[in-house]
Coordinates of C-alpha atoms and ligand atoms in Angstrom, one line a residue:
Chain A
M224 CA -28.0 -38.7 -8.5
I225 CA -25.7 -39.6 -11.4
Q226 CA -27.0 -40.1 -14.9
L227 CA -24.7 -40.8 -17.9
H228 CA -26.3 -41.2 -21.3
N229 CA -24.4 -42.0 -24.4
V230 CA -21.2 -40.6 -23.0
S231 CA -18.1 -41.0 -25.2
K232 CA -14.5 -40.0 -24.5
S233 CA -11.5 -40.5 -26.7
F234 CA -7.9 -39.3 -26.7
V235 CA -5.9 -38.3 -29.7
R236 CA -2.4 -39.3 -29.2
P237 CA 0.5 -38.4 -31.6
N238 CA 1.4 -41.3 -33.9
E239 CA -1.1 -43.7 -32.4
G240 CA -4.2 -42.1 -33.7
R241 CA -7.5 -41.9 -31.8
L242 CA -8.1 -44.0 -28.7
E243 CA -11.7 -44.5 -27.9
V244 CA -11.8 -45.0 -24.1
L245 CA -15.5 -44.7 -23.4
K246 CA -17.9 -45.7 -26.2
A247 CA -21.4 -44.2 -25.7
V248 CA -21.7 -45.6 -22.2
D249 CA -24.8 -45.3 -20.0
L250 CA -24.7 -45.3 -16.2
T251 CA -27.2 -44.4 -13.5
V252 CA -26.2 -44.3 -9.8
D253 CA -28.9 -43.7 -7.2
N254 CA -28.6 -42.1 -3.8
G255 CA -27.1 -44.4 -1.2
E256 CA -25.5 -46.8 -3.7
F257 CA -22.1 -48.3 -3.1
V258 CA -20.5 -49.0 -6.5
A259 CA -17.3 -50.8 -7.4
I260 CA -15.7 -50.3 -10.7
T261 CA -13.1 -52.8 -12.0
G262 CA -11.4 -53.4 -15.3
P263 CA -8.0 -54.0 -16.9
S264 CA -5.3 -51.4 -16.7
G265 CA -5.9 -48.7 -19.3
S266 CA -9.5 -49.6 -19.7
G267 CA -10.8 -46.1 -18.8
K268 CA -11.7 -46.4 -15.2
S269 CA -10.0 -43.2 -14.2
T270 CA -11.3 -41.5 -17.3
L271 CA -14.8 -42.4 -16.2
M272 CA -14.1 -41.2 -12.7
N273 CA -12.7 -37.9 -13.9
I274 CA -15.8 -37.2 -16.0
L275 CA -18.0 -38.1 -13.1
G276 CA -15.9 -35.9 -10.8
L277 CA -16.2 -32.9 -13.2
L278 CA -12.4 -32.9 -13.6
D279 CA -12.8 -33.7 -17.3
R280 CA -15.5 -33.3 -19.9
A281 CA -17.1 -35.9 -22.1
D282 CA -16.7 -35.5 -25.8
S283 CA -20.4 -36.3 -26.4
G284 CA -23.4 -37.6 -24.6
E285 CA -25.1 -36.2 -21.5
Y286 CA -24.1 -36.1 -17.9
K287 CA -26.7 -35.1 -15.3
L288 CA -25.5 -34.6 -11.7
L289 CA -28.3 -34.2 -9.2
G290 CA -30.6 -33.8 -12.2
R291 CA -28.7 -31.0 -13.7
P292 CA -26.8 -31.3 -17.0
V293 CA -23.2 -30.3 -16.3
S294 CA -22.2 -29.6 -19.9
K295 CA -23.3 -26.0 -19.6
L296 CA -21.5 -25.2 -16.3
S297 CA -18.7 -22.7 -16.4
A298 CA -15.3 -23.5 -15.0
T299 CA -16.1 -21.6 -11.8
E300 CA -19.5 -23.4 -11.5
L301 CA -17.8 -26.7 -12.0
A302 CA -15.3 -25.9 -9.2
K303 CA -18.2 -24.9 -6.9
T304 CA -20.1 -28.1 -7.7
R305 CA -17.0 -30.2 -7.0
N306 CA -16.6 -28.4 -3.7
R307 CA -20.2 -29.0 -2.5
T308 CA -21.3 -32.2 -4.3
I309 CA -18.2 -34.4 -4.6
G310 CA -15.6 -35.8 -2.2
F311 CA -12.5 -37.2 -3.8
V312 CA -10.2 -39.9 -2.6
F313 CA -7.1 -40.6 -4.6
Q314 CA -4.7 -43.5 -4.7
Q315 CA -1.8 -41.2 -3.7
F316 CA -3.7 -39.6 -0.9
H317 CA -2.6 -36.1 -2.1
L318 CA -2.3 -34.6 1.4
L319 CA -0.5 -31.3 1.8
P320 CA 2.8 -32.3 3.4
R321 CA 3.5 -29.3 5.6
V322 CA 0.1 -29.0 7.3
T323 CA -1.5 -31.1 10.0
A324 CA -4.2 -33.7 9.6
T325 CA -6.8 -31.2 10.8
E326 CA -5.6 -28.5 8.4
N327 CA -5.7 -30.9 5.5
V328 CA -9.2 -31.9 6.3
E329 CA -10.2 -28.2 6.7
L330 CA -9.0 -27.5 3.1
P331 CA -12.3 -27.9 1.2
L332 CA -14.0 -25.6 3.7
L333 CA -11.6 -22.9 2.7
Y334 CA -13.4 -22.7 -0.6
S335 CA -16.9 -22.7 0.7
N336 CA -18.6 -20.3 3.1
S337 CA -18.3 -22.5 6.1
R338 CA -18.1 -21.6 9.7
N339 CA -16.5 -23.5 12.5
T340 CA -14.2 -25.1 10.0
T341 CA -11.8 -26.5 12.6
K342 CA -14.6 -28.2 14.5
K343 CA -16.0 -29.7 11.3
A344 CA -12.5 -31.0 10.4
I345 CA -12.1 -32.6 13.8
D346 CA -15.6 -34.2 13.6
A347 CA -14.7 -35.7 10.2
L348 CA -11.4 -37.0 11.6
C349 CA -13.3 -38.6 14.4
R350 CA -15.6 -40.3 12.0
V351 CA -12.7 -42.0 10.3
G352 CA -11.2 -42.9 13.7
L353 CA -8.3 -40.5 13.8
E354 CA -9.3 -38.5 16.9
E355 CA -5.8 -39.3 18.3
R356 CA -4.0 -37.9 15.3
L357 CA -5.5 -34.5 14.8
N358 CA -2.2 -32.5 14.9
H359 CA 0.0 -35.0 13.2
Y360 CA 1.7 -34.2 9.9
P361 CA 1.2 -36.6 7.0
N362 CA 4.7 -38.0 7.3
E363 CA 4.0 -38.9 10.9
L364 CA 1.1 -41.2 9.8
S365 CA 0.9 -44.6 8.3
G366 CA -0.4 -45.0 4.7
G367 CA -3.7 -46.3 6.0
Q368 CA -4.0 -43.4 8.4
Q369 CA -3.1 -40.9 5.6
Q370 CA -5.8 -42.4 3.4
R371 CA -8.3 -42.0 6.2
V372 CA -7.3 -38.4 6.6
A373 CA -8.0 -38.1 2.8
I374 CA -11.4 -39.7 3.4
A375 CA -12.1 -37.3 6.2
R376 CA -11.3 -34.5 3.8
A377 CA -13.7 -36.0 1.2
L378 CA -16.4 -36.1 3.9
V379 CA -16.0 -32.8 5.6
N380 CA -18.2 -30.8 3.2
S381 CA -21.0 -33.5 3.4
P382 CA -20.8 -34.2 -0.3
D383 CA -23.6 -36.0 -2.2
V384 CA -21.2 -38.6 -3.6
I385 CA -17.7 -39.8 -2.8
L386 CA -15.5 -40.8 -5.7
A387 CA -12.4 -42.9 -4.9
D388 CA -9.9 -43.9 -7.6
E389 CA -8.1 -47.0 -6.3
P390 CA -8.2 -45.8 -2.7
T391 CA -6.5 -49.0 -1.5
G392 CA -4.0 -49.2 -4.4
N393 CA -1.1 -47.9 -2.2
L394 CA -2.0 -49.7 1.0
D395 CA -1.1 -53.0 2.5
Q396 CA -3.9 -55.6 2.8
E397 CA -4.8 -54.8 6.3
S398 CA -5.0 -51.0 5.8
G399 CA -6.9 -51.6 2.6
R400 CA -9.4 -53.7 4.5
Q401 CA -9.9 -51.0 7.1
V402 CA -10.4 -48.4 4.4
M403 CA -13.1 -50.6 2.8
E404 CA -14.7 -51.1 6.1
L405 CA -14.8 -47.4 6.6
F406 CA -16.5 -47.0 3.2
S407 CA -19.0 -49.6 4.0
E408 CA -19.8 -47.9 7.3
L409 CA -20.2 -44.5 5.6
N410 CA -22.4 -46.1 3.0
R411 CA -24.6 -47.6 5.6
A412 CA -24.8 -44.2 7.2
G413 CA -26.2 -42.9 3.9
S414 CA -23.2 -41.8 1.7
T415 CA -23.2 -42.6 -2.0
I416 CA -19.8 -44.0 -2.9
L417 CA -18.1 -45.0 -6.2
F418 CA -14.7 -46.6 -6.0
I419 CA -12.3 -48.1 -8.5
T420 CA -10.3 -51.2 -7.5
H421 CA -8.3 -54.1 -9.0
D422 CA -9.2 -56.3 -6.1
Q423 CA -12.2 -58.6 -6.8
Q424 CA -12.5 -59.3 -3.2
L425 CA -13.1 -55.6 -2.4
A426 CA -15.4 -55.2 -5.4
R427 CA -17.6 -57.8 -3.9
Q428 CA -18.2 -55.7 -0.8
A429 CA -20.0 -53.1 -2.9
T430 CA -23.8 -53.2 -3.6
R431 CA -23.1 -52.9 -7.3
W432 CA -20.1 -54.0 -9.3
I433 CA -19.4 -52.5 -12.7
Q434 CA -16.8 -53.8 -15.1
I435 CA -15.2 -51.7 -17.9
D436 CA -14.0 -53.5 -20.9
A437 CA -13.2 -52.3 -24.4
G438 CA -14.9 -49.0 -23.6
L439 CA -18.1 -50.5 -22.5
L440 CA -19.7 -51.0 -19.0
H441 CA -21.0 -54.3 -17.8
T442 CA -22.8 -54.9 -14.6
H443 CA -21.2 -57.8 -12.8
A444 CA -23.7 -60.3 -11.3
P445 CA -25.1 -58.7 -8.2
A446 CA -23.2 -59.5 -5.1
G447 CA -22.7 -57.9 -1.7
R448 CA -23.5 -57.9 1.9
N449 CA -26.9 -59.0 3.1
Chain B
M219 CA -15.1 -18.0 0.3
N220 CA -13.6 -18.1 3.7
W221 CA -11.3 -15.0 3.8
K222 CA -10.0 -15.4 7.3
L223 CA -9.0 -19.0 6.7
M224 CA -7.5 -18.0 3.3
L225 CA -5.3 -15.4 5.0
T226 CA -4.2 -17.5 7.9
S227 CA -3.4 -20.4 5.6
S228 CA -1.3 -18.0 3.5
V229 CA 0.6 -16.9 6.5
R230 CA 1.0 -20.5 7.7
M231 CA 2.3 -21.5 4.3
M232 CA 4.9 -18.7 4.5
L233 CA 6.0 -19.8 8.0
R234 CA 6.3 -23.5 7.0
Y235 CA 8.6 -22.7 4.1
K236 CA 11.1 -20.7 6.2
L237 CA 14.1 -20.7 4.0
R238 CA 12.2 -19.7 0.9
T239 CA 10.5 -17.0 2.8
L240 CA 13.8 -15.7 4.0
F241 CA 15.2 -15.5 0.5
M242 CA 12.1 -13.7 -0.7
S243 CA 12.2 -11.2 2.0
I244 CA 15.9 -10.1 2.0
G245 CA 15.6 -8.0 -1.1
V246 CA 12.4 -6.2 0.0
C247 CA 13.9 -5.6 3.4
L248 CA 17.0 -4.1 2.0
G249 CA 15.1 -2.0 -0.6
V250 CA 12.7 -0.6 2.0
A251 CA 15.5 -0.1 4.5
T252 CA 17.5 1.9 1.9
L253 CA 14.5 4.0 1.2
I254 CA 13.7 4.7 4.9
A255 CA 17.3 5.3 6.0
G256 CA 18.1 7.4 2.9
Q257 CA 15.0 9.6 3.4
A258 CA 15.6 9.9 7.1
L259 CA 19.2 10.9 6.8
G260 CA 18.7 12.9 3.6
T261 CA 16.0 15.0 5.1
G262 CA 17.9 15.3 8.3
S263 CA 21.1 16.4 6.7
Q264 CA 19.2 18.8 4.5
Q265 CA 17.5 20.4 7.5
Q266 CA 20.9 20.6 9.2
L267 CA 22.4 22.2 6.1
A268 CA 19.4 24.6 5.8
Q269 CA 19.9 25.4 9.5
R270 CA 23.6 26.1 9.0
V271 CA 22.9 28.1 5.9
D272 CA 20.4 30.0 7.9
Q273 CA 22.9 30.5 10.7
M274 CA 25.6 31.7 8.2
F275 CA 23.3 33.9 6.2
G276 CA 20.4 34.6 8.4
P277 CA 17.0 35.3 6.8
G278 CA 16.8 38.3 4.5
T279 CA 20.4 38.9 4.0
I280 CA 22.6 40.0 1.0
L281 CA 26.2 39.1 0.7
I282 CA 28.5 41.3 -1.4
F283 CA 31.9 40.2 -2.6
S284 CA 34.1 42.6 -4.5
S285 CA 37.8 43.3 -4.5
T286 CA 37.0 47.0 -5.1
L287 CA 34.4 47.4 -2.4
N288 CA 35.0 50.3 0.0
A289 CA 33.3 51.8 3.0
A290 CA 31.8 54.6 0.9
D291 CA 30.0 52.1 -1.3
L292 CA 28.3 50.6 1.7
E293 CA 27.4 53.9 3.2
E294 CA 25.8 55.0 -0.1
I295 CA 23.8 51.7 -0.3
S296 CA 22.5 52.0 3.2
S297 CA 21.5 55.7 2.7
Q298 CA 19.8 55.0 -0.6
L299 CA 17.9 51.9 0.4
D300 CA 15.6 52.3 3.4
Q301 CA 14.9 48.6 3.6
V302 CA 18.6 47.9 4.6
I303 CA 18.2 47.8 8.4
A304 CA 21.7 46.8 9.2
W305 CA 25.0 46.2 7.5
A306 CA 28.5 45.2 8.3
P307 CA 31.7 45.0 6.3
R308 CA 34.0 42.0 6.6
F309 CA 37.7 42.0 5.6
T310 CA 39.4 38.7 5.1
A311 CA 43.0 38.9 6.1
G312 CA 43.5 35.2 5.3
M313 CA 45.5 32.5 6.9
S314 CA 48.0 33.6 9.4
D315 CA 50.3 32.1 12.1
V316 CA 48.7 32.4 15.5
S317 CA 50.7 31.6 18.7
Y318 CA 50.4 31.7 22.4
Q319 CA 53.4 31.0 24.6
G320 CA 55.1 28.7 22.1
V321 CA 51.9 26.9 20.9
D322 CA 51.8 27.6 17.2
T323 CA 48.9 27.1 14.8
R324 CA 47.3 28.7 11.8
A325 CA 43.9 30.3 11.6
T326 CA 41.9 32.4 9.2
V327 CA 41.8 36.1 10.4
F328 CA 38.8 38.2 9.7
G329 CA 38.3 41.9 10.2
H330 CA 34.9 42.8 11.6
A331 CA 33.0 45.9 12.7
Q332 CA 31.2 46.3 16.0
Q333 CA 27.8 45.4 14.5
A334 CA 29.0 42.1 13.1
D335 CA 27.7 40.1 16.1
F336 CA 24.2 40.8 14.9
V337 CA 24.8 41.1 11.1
W338 CA 27.1 38.2 10.8
N339 CA 25.4 36.3 13.6
R340 CA 28.5 35.7 15.5
G341 CA 28.1 36.7 19.2
V342 CA 30.5 36.0 22.0
M343 CA 30.0 33.4 24.6
A344 CA 32.6 34.9 27.0
G345 CA 34.1 38.4 27.2
R346 CA 32.7 41.1 25.0
F347 CA 32.4 41.9 21.3
F348 CA 34.2 44.8 19.6
N349 CA 33.0 48.3 20.5
S350 CA 33.3 51.5 18.6
D351 CA 36.5 52.4 20.3
D352 CA 38.2 49.2 19.1
I353 CA 37.2 50.1 15.6
S354 CA 38.0 53.8 15.6
Q355 CA 41.4 53.2 17.3
A356 CA 42.3 50.1 15.3
A357 CA 42.9 48.4 18.6
R358 CA 45.0 45.3 18.9
V359 CA 42.2 43.2 20.4
A360 CA 40.9 39.8 19.1
L361 CA 38.0 37.4 19.4
I362 CA 38.7 33.7 18.9
G363 CA 36.6 30.7 18.1
T364 CA 36.1 27.9 20.6
R365 CA 38.2 25.3 18.9
L366 CA 41.1 27.7 18.4
A367 CA 40.8 28.6 22.1
E368 CA 40.9 24.9 22.9
K369 CA 44.0 24.5 20.8
L370 CA 45.9 27.5 22.2
F371 CA 44.8 27.4 25.9
T372 CA 43.7 23.7 26.4
G373 CA 41.0 24.5 28.8
A374 CA 42.4 27.6 30.5
S375 CA 40.6 30.9 30.1
A376 CA 41.6 32.7 27.0
L377 CA 40.3 36.1 28.1
D378 CA 42.9 38.9 28.5
Q379 CA 45.7 36.6 27.3
Q380 CA 48.2 38.0 24.8
I381 CA 48.5 36.1 21.5
L382 CA 50.6 36.8 18.4
I383 CA 48.9 37.1 15.0
G384 CA 51.9 37.0 12.7
S385 CA 54.3 39.0 14.8
I386 CA 51.7 41.5 16.1
P387 CA 50.5 41.0 19.7
F388 CA 46.8 41.1 20.4
R389 CA 44.8 40.9 23.6
I390 CA 41.9 38.5 23.6
V391 CA 38.7 40.2 24.7
G392 CA 36.1 37.5 23.9
V393 CA 35.5 33.9 22.8
L394 CA 33.0 33.5 19.9
E395 CA 29.9 31.3 20.2
P396 CA 30.4 28.0 18.4
V397 CA 28.8 27.6 14.9
G398 CA 30.4 24.4 13.6
I399 CA 31.3 23.5 10.1
D400 CA 30.1 25.8 7.3
P401 CA 28.5 24.5 4.1
H402 CA 32.0 24.5 2.5
G403 CA 33.2 22.1 5.2
E404 CA 35.4 24.7 7.0
D405 CA 35.4 24.8 10.7
R406 CA 34.2 28.3 11.6
D407 CA 35.2 27.8 15.3
E408 CA 38.9 28.1 14.4
D409 CA 38.6 31.7 13.2
V410 CA 40.1 34.8 14.7
F411 CA 38.3 38.1 14.5
V412 CA 40.1 41.5 14.9
P413 CA 38.6 45.0 14.4
I414 CA 38.2 45.6 10.7
T415 CA 40.3 48.8 10.8
T416 CA 43.1 46.9 12.5
A417 CA 43.0 44.1 9.9
M418 CA 43.0 46.5 7.0
R419 CA 45.7 48.9 8.3
R420 CA 48.0 46.8 10.6
I421 CA 47.8 43.3 9.1
S422 CA 47.1 43.7 5.4
N423 CA 47.5 47.4 4.5
S424 CA 44.5 47.4 2.2
Q425 CA 42.0 50.1 1.3
Y426 CA 39.3 47.8 0.0
I427 CA 36.9 45.8 2.3
G428 CA 36.3 42.8 0.2
S429 CA 32.9 41.7 1.4
A430 CA 29.9 42.9 3.4
K431 CA 26.6 41.7 4.5
L432 CA 23.3 43.6 4.5
V433 CA 20.2 42.8 6.4
V434 CA 16.9 43.9 4.8
S435 CA 13.6 44.4 6.5
N436 CA 11.5 42.1 4.3
H437 CA 13.2 38.8 3.5
E438 CA 10.6 38.0 0.8
L439 CA 11.9 40.9 -1.3
V440 CA 15.6 40.1 -0.8
D441 CA 16.2 39.3 -4.5
Q442 CA 14.7 42.6 -5.6
D443 CA 16.8 44.5 -3.0
A444 CA 19.9 42.7 -4.3
D445 CA 19.1 44.0 -7.8
Q446 CA 19.0 47.5 -6.5
V447 CA 22.3 47.0 -4.6
A448 CA 23.8 45.8 -7.9
G449 CA 22.5 48.9 -9.6
I450 CA 24.2 51.2 -7.1
L451 CA 27.5 49.3 -7.2
R452 CA 27.6 49.3 -11.0
Q453 CA 27.0 53.1 -11.0
R454 CA 29.6 53.8 -8.3
H455 CA 32.1 51.4 -9.9
R456 CA 31.4 53.1 -13.3
I457 CA 30.6 49.9 -15.1
A458 CA 29.2 50.6 -18.5
A459 CA 26.1 48.8 -19.8
G460 CA 27.0 45.5 -21.3
E461 CA 30.2 45.2 -19.2
R462 CA 30.5 42.6 -16.5
D463 CA 30.1 43.2 -12.8
D464 CA 33.2 43.6 -10.7
F465 CA 31.3 42.2 -7.7
A466 CA 29.2 39.2 -6.8
I467 CA 26.0 39.2 -4.8
Y468 CA 24.4 36.3 -3.0
T469 CA 21.1 36.3 -1.1
S470 CA 19.8 34.1 1.6
K471 CA 17.2 32.9 -0.8
F472 CA 19.8 31.7 -3.2
A473 CA 21.6 29.8 -0.5
G474 CA 18.3 28.2 0.7
Q475 CA 17.6 27.0 -2.8
A476 CA 21.1 25.4 -3.0
A477 CA 20.3 23.5 0.2
V478 CA 16.9 22.3 -1.2
S479 CA 18.5 21.2 -4.4
A480 CA 21.1 19.3 -2.5
K481 CA 18.3 17.5 -0.7
Q482 CA 16.6 16.7 -4.1
V483 CA 19.8 15.2 -5.4
V484 CA 20.2 13.0 -2.3
N485 CA 16.5 12.0 -2.4
T486 CA 16.6 11.2 -6.1
Y487 CA 19.6 9.1 -5.6
V488 CA 18.2 7.2 -2.6
F489 CA 14.9 6.7 -4.5
A490 CA 16.6 5.4 -7.6
A491 CA 18.8 3.0 -5.5
S492 CA 15.8 1.6 -3.6
I493 CA 13.8 1.2 -6.8
V494 CA 16.6 -0.8 -8.3
V495 CA 16.9 -3.0 -5.2
L496 CA 13.1 -3.5 -5.2
L497 CA 13.0 -4.4 -8.9
V498 CA 15.7 -7.0 -8.3
A499 CA 13.8 -8.2 -5.3
A500 CA 10.6 -8.5 -7.4
A501 CA 12.5 -10.5 -10.1
V502 CA 13.9 -12.8 -7.4
I503 CA 10.5 -13.3 -5.7
S504 CA 8.9 -13.9 -9.0
S505 CA 11.3 -16.6 -10.0
I506 CA 11.2 -18.3 -6.6
M507 CA 7.4 -18.3 -6.7
L508 CA 7.5 -19.9 -10.2
V509 CA 9.6 -22.7 -8.8
V510 CA 7.3 -22.9 -5.8
V511 CA 4.3 -23.3 -8.2
R512 CA 6.2 -26.0 -10.1
E513 CA 6.9 -27.8 -6.8
R514 CA 3.4 -27.5 -5.6
V515 CA 1.6 -28.6 -8.8
S516 CA -0.1 -31.5 -7.1
E517 CA -1.1 -29.3 -4.2
I518 CA -2.7 -26.9 -6.7
G519 CA -4.3 -29.7 -8.6
L520 CA -5.7 -31.0 -5.4
R521 CA -7.0 -27.6 -4.3
K522 CA -8.8 -27.2 -7.7
A523 CA -10.2 -30.7 -7.5
I524 CA -11.7 -30.1 -4.1
G525 CA -13.3 -26.9 -5.4
A526 CA -10.9 -24.0 -5.6
T527 CA -11.7 -21.7 -8.5
K528 CA -9.0 -20.1 -10.7
Q529 CA -9.5 -16.8 -8.9
Q530 CA -9.1 -18.5 -5.5
I531 CA -5.8 -20.1 -6.6
S532 CA -4.5 -16.8 -8.0
L533 CA -5.5 -15.1 -4.8
Q534 CA -3.8 -17.7 -2.7
F535 CA -0.5 -17.2 -4.4
L536 CA -0.8 -13.4 -4.5
L537 CA -1.7 -13.4 -0.8
E538 CA 1.4 -15.6 -0.1
T539 CA 3.8 -13.2 -1.9
A540 CA 2.1 -10.1 -0.6
A541 CA 2.1 -11.4 2.9
V542 CA 5.9 -12.1 2.6
T543 CA 6.7 -8.7 1.1
L544 CA 4.5 -6.7 3.4
I545 CA 6.0 -8.3 6.5
S546 CA 9.5 -7.8 4.9
G547 CA 8.5 -4.2 4.3
L548 CA 7.7 -3.8 8.0
I549 CA 11.0 -5.3 8.9
G550 CA 12.7 -3.1 6.3
V551 CA 11.2 0.0 7.9
G552 CA 12.6 -1.1 11.3
L553 CA 16.0 -2.0 9.8
G554 CA 16.1 1.4 7.9
L555 CA 15.3 3.3 11.1
L556 CA 18.0 1.3 13.0
V557 CA 20.6 2.0 10.2
A558 CA 19.6 5.6 10.1
S559 CA 20.0 6.1 13.9
V560 CA 23.4 4.3 13.9
V561 CA 24.7 6.4 11.0
S562 CA 23.1 9.5 12.5
D563 CA 25.0 9.0 15.7
Y564 CA 28.2 8.2 13.9
L565 CA 28.2 11.1 11.5
A566 CA 26.4 13.5 13.8
V567 CA 23.7 14.1 11.2
P568 CA 20.2 14.4 12.5
M569 CA 17.6 11.9 11.2
V570 CA 14.1 13.0 10.3
V571 CA 11.5 10.2 9.9
G572 CA 8.4 11.1 8.0
L573 CA 5.3 9.1 8.0
P574 CA 4.9 9.5 4.2
S575 CA 8.3 7.8 3.6
I576 CA 7.2 4.9 5.8
M577 CA 3.9 4.6 4.0
L578 CA 5.8 4.8 0.7
G579 CA 8.1 2.0 1.8
L580 CA 5.2 -0.3 2.8
I581 CA 3.2 0.5 -0.4
A582 CA 6.3 -0.3 -2.4
A583 CA 6.8 -3.6 -0.6
L584 CA 3.2 -4.5 -1.2
T585 CA 3.4 -3.5 -4.8
V586 CA 6.5 -5.7 -5.2
G587 CA 4.6 -8.6 -3.7
V588 CA 1.6 -8.2 -6.0
V589 CA 3.6 -7.5 -9.1
S590 CA 6.0 -10.4 -8.6
G591 CA 3.2 -12.7 -7.6
L592 CA 1.1 -12.1 -10.7
L593 CA 2.9 -14.4 -13.2
P594 CA 3.3 -17.3 -10.7
A595 CA -0.4 -16.9 -9.7
K596 CA -1.5 -17.0 -13.3
R597 CA 0.6 -20.0 -14.0
A598 CA -0.8 -21.8 -10.9
A599 CA -4.4 -20.9 -11.7
G600 CA -4.0 -22.3 -15.2
L601 CA -3.1 -25.8 -14.0
E602 CA -5.7 -28.5 -14.7
P603 CA -6.2 -31.0 -11.9
I604 CA -6.3 -34.1 -14.1
E605 CA -2.9 -33.1 -15.6
V606 CA -1.2 -32.9 -12.3
L607 CA -3.0 -35.4 -10.1
R608 CA -1.8 -38.6 -11.7
Ligands
ATP947 N1 -4.8 -37.2 -21.2 C1 -4.6 -38.3 -21.9 N2 -4.1 -38.2 -23.1 C2 -3.9 -39.3 -23.9 N3 -4.3 -40.5 -23.5 C3 -4.8 -40.7 -22.3 C4 -5.0 -39.5 -21.4 N4 -5.6 -40.0 -20.3 C5 -5.8 -41.3 -20.5 N5 -5.3 -41.7 -21.6 C6 -5.4 -43.1 -22.1 O1 -6.7 -43.5 -22.0 C7 -6.7 -44.9 -21.6 C8 -7.5 -45.0 -20.3 O2 -6.8 -44.4 -19.3 P1 -7.3 -44.5 -17.8 O3 -6.4 -43.7 -17.0 O4 -8.7 -44.1 -17.7 O5 -7.1 -46.0 -17.4 P2 -7.4 -46.8 -16.1 O6 -8.5 -47.8 -16.4 O7 -7.6 -45.9 -15.0 O8 -6.1 -47.6 -15.9 P3 -5.3 -47.9 -14.6 O9 -5.9 -49.1 -14.0 O10 -3.9 -48.3 -15.0 O11 -5.3 -46.8 -13.7 C9 -5.2 -45.3 -21.4 O12 -4.8 -46.0 -22.5 C10 -4.5 -44.0 -21.3 O13 -3.2 -44.1 -21.8
MG948 MG1 -6.6 -45.3 -13.3

């Protein structure tokens, strides 16, 4: 599903010179995997996620998504691939404030040729347990509920992979636990999920745990459920 | 892409940001309303003016003004030019005191011949017009306009009453049909008509007629006919080549053109005014939308992250502004019609609403939307998700 080979990324910052965030990393993620990524602040977790999510390009190396090299894709093709292949979940939820939960979840369908968009949005909200909150506005929902709306939005287009950058970072422990439970459930139902976290406890729930340090990836000793 | 959803979500966005939408729409509403009301009233008043000019002049008519015009000149013209099918002299005796049993007023006194009801288009609504006896005997009979009749008799019948013009007693034999205000703004319903012979001999003691009106058979040729009339007058008044005319000639065509050019002045003014308002509206909308784009960077970033292309983001913002301005344009059309009908009632000017001007208003509104949305849309489309989704 995801194949990174020799991928490097650095940022040039004024006065501070070049900062090598990713140093020729390799990573393969297969269908149905549930991967946790941890690492110190500033270690490049989000940078990796952005490259995987086609929001940023690697400086060098090769990235194949679903077997296709992405380096040759145009901006429009990248957008279309993001729309169909990837579901994003962000730390800050990024819901549109003035539209209802259903309309928020409907959003990715706006950019694909979908039919029955409202029904699909409602189905996705049901999957995340928010069938009672369909017409609520984000400010009428708790943080945990908002993040579940965001997860429903990530699910609605049936993506091949869900990328979540610190999905529990803004949530209290209980809501965070519920979100992780939801991810586990989705993974059991077949979704491929990568998520970033600072919480070792949560990382342990994944089927694979990758640590980033000094621009390199290390596989943490296998852990997980059953 | 899902067009229906895209459109409905644009309209929804517009409704959710009510205050912003209101500010964006005011200018377009006013601009379009100005255009619609101006066109409706401009066209209406032009048609009214043209109608009055027509009524005053009549189609295919030639007006002659000359302080040395006499009856022989006119007889010569009508005998030389077969196309002159009717003519009537008019003598202007000027303002005079007019009174009836102690009610005093002033009115313009004209001397007319018996054919003036047709040639000058001033029939009577009560009583009778002058007959040939009135003219040949220089009778002391008079016709008065409706407003003058109202002033002097306040509702009672004017017929057969004795009035004084200056100090001369006249018997009223008819009341003239109302014609309203002439293009110079004078109320032609306050006039007094007396037989032309009476006016020239008894009131003013003049041997010259002053003015006359000719009706020609083919009103398309009225300008050529006028040239021939001028030729005859120059000859009869012994005006050498190179010397100036001692008369002035106007034709119905000339008057019609004056009315048309008055309309063009009004229309140009209205058009310029609404263009200015719409340009200001476009600038306002554009700057509001730039602020909106800045406020909504994370929304835009999110939309791009979940798969919106640059074009789709541009389109979204263009649709949002175009939806606002198009709906404002529709409201502006309604507002313009309302204003036009109120003003039309108030000033007694007819309004004429043309479909083209409504279409023009809506197209202008839409254009304002698209033009003012371009820059904000471009700015929005250029945003990169990773820059704004931190
Ligand atoms: N656009 C950029 N320009 C310059 N430097 C950047 C840019 N994006 C990231 N960096 C730097 O790259 C490094 C890695 O950033 P990244 O956001 O990937 O870290 P992270 O592991 O996600 O950290 P955190 O846990 O705090 O979210 C940081 O030092 C950051 O300052
Ligand atoms: Mg990060």
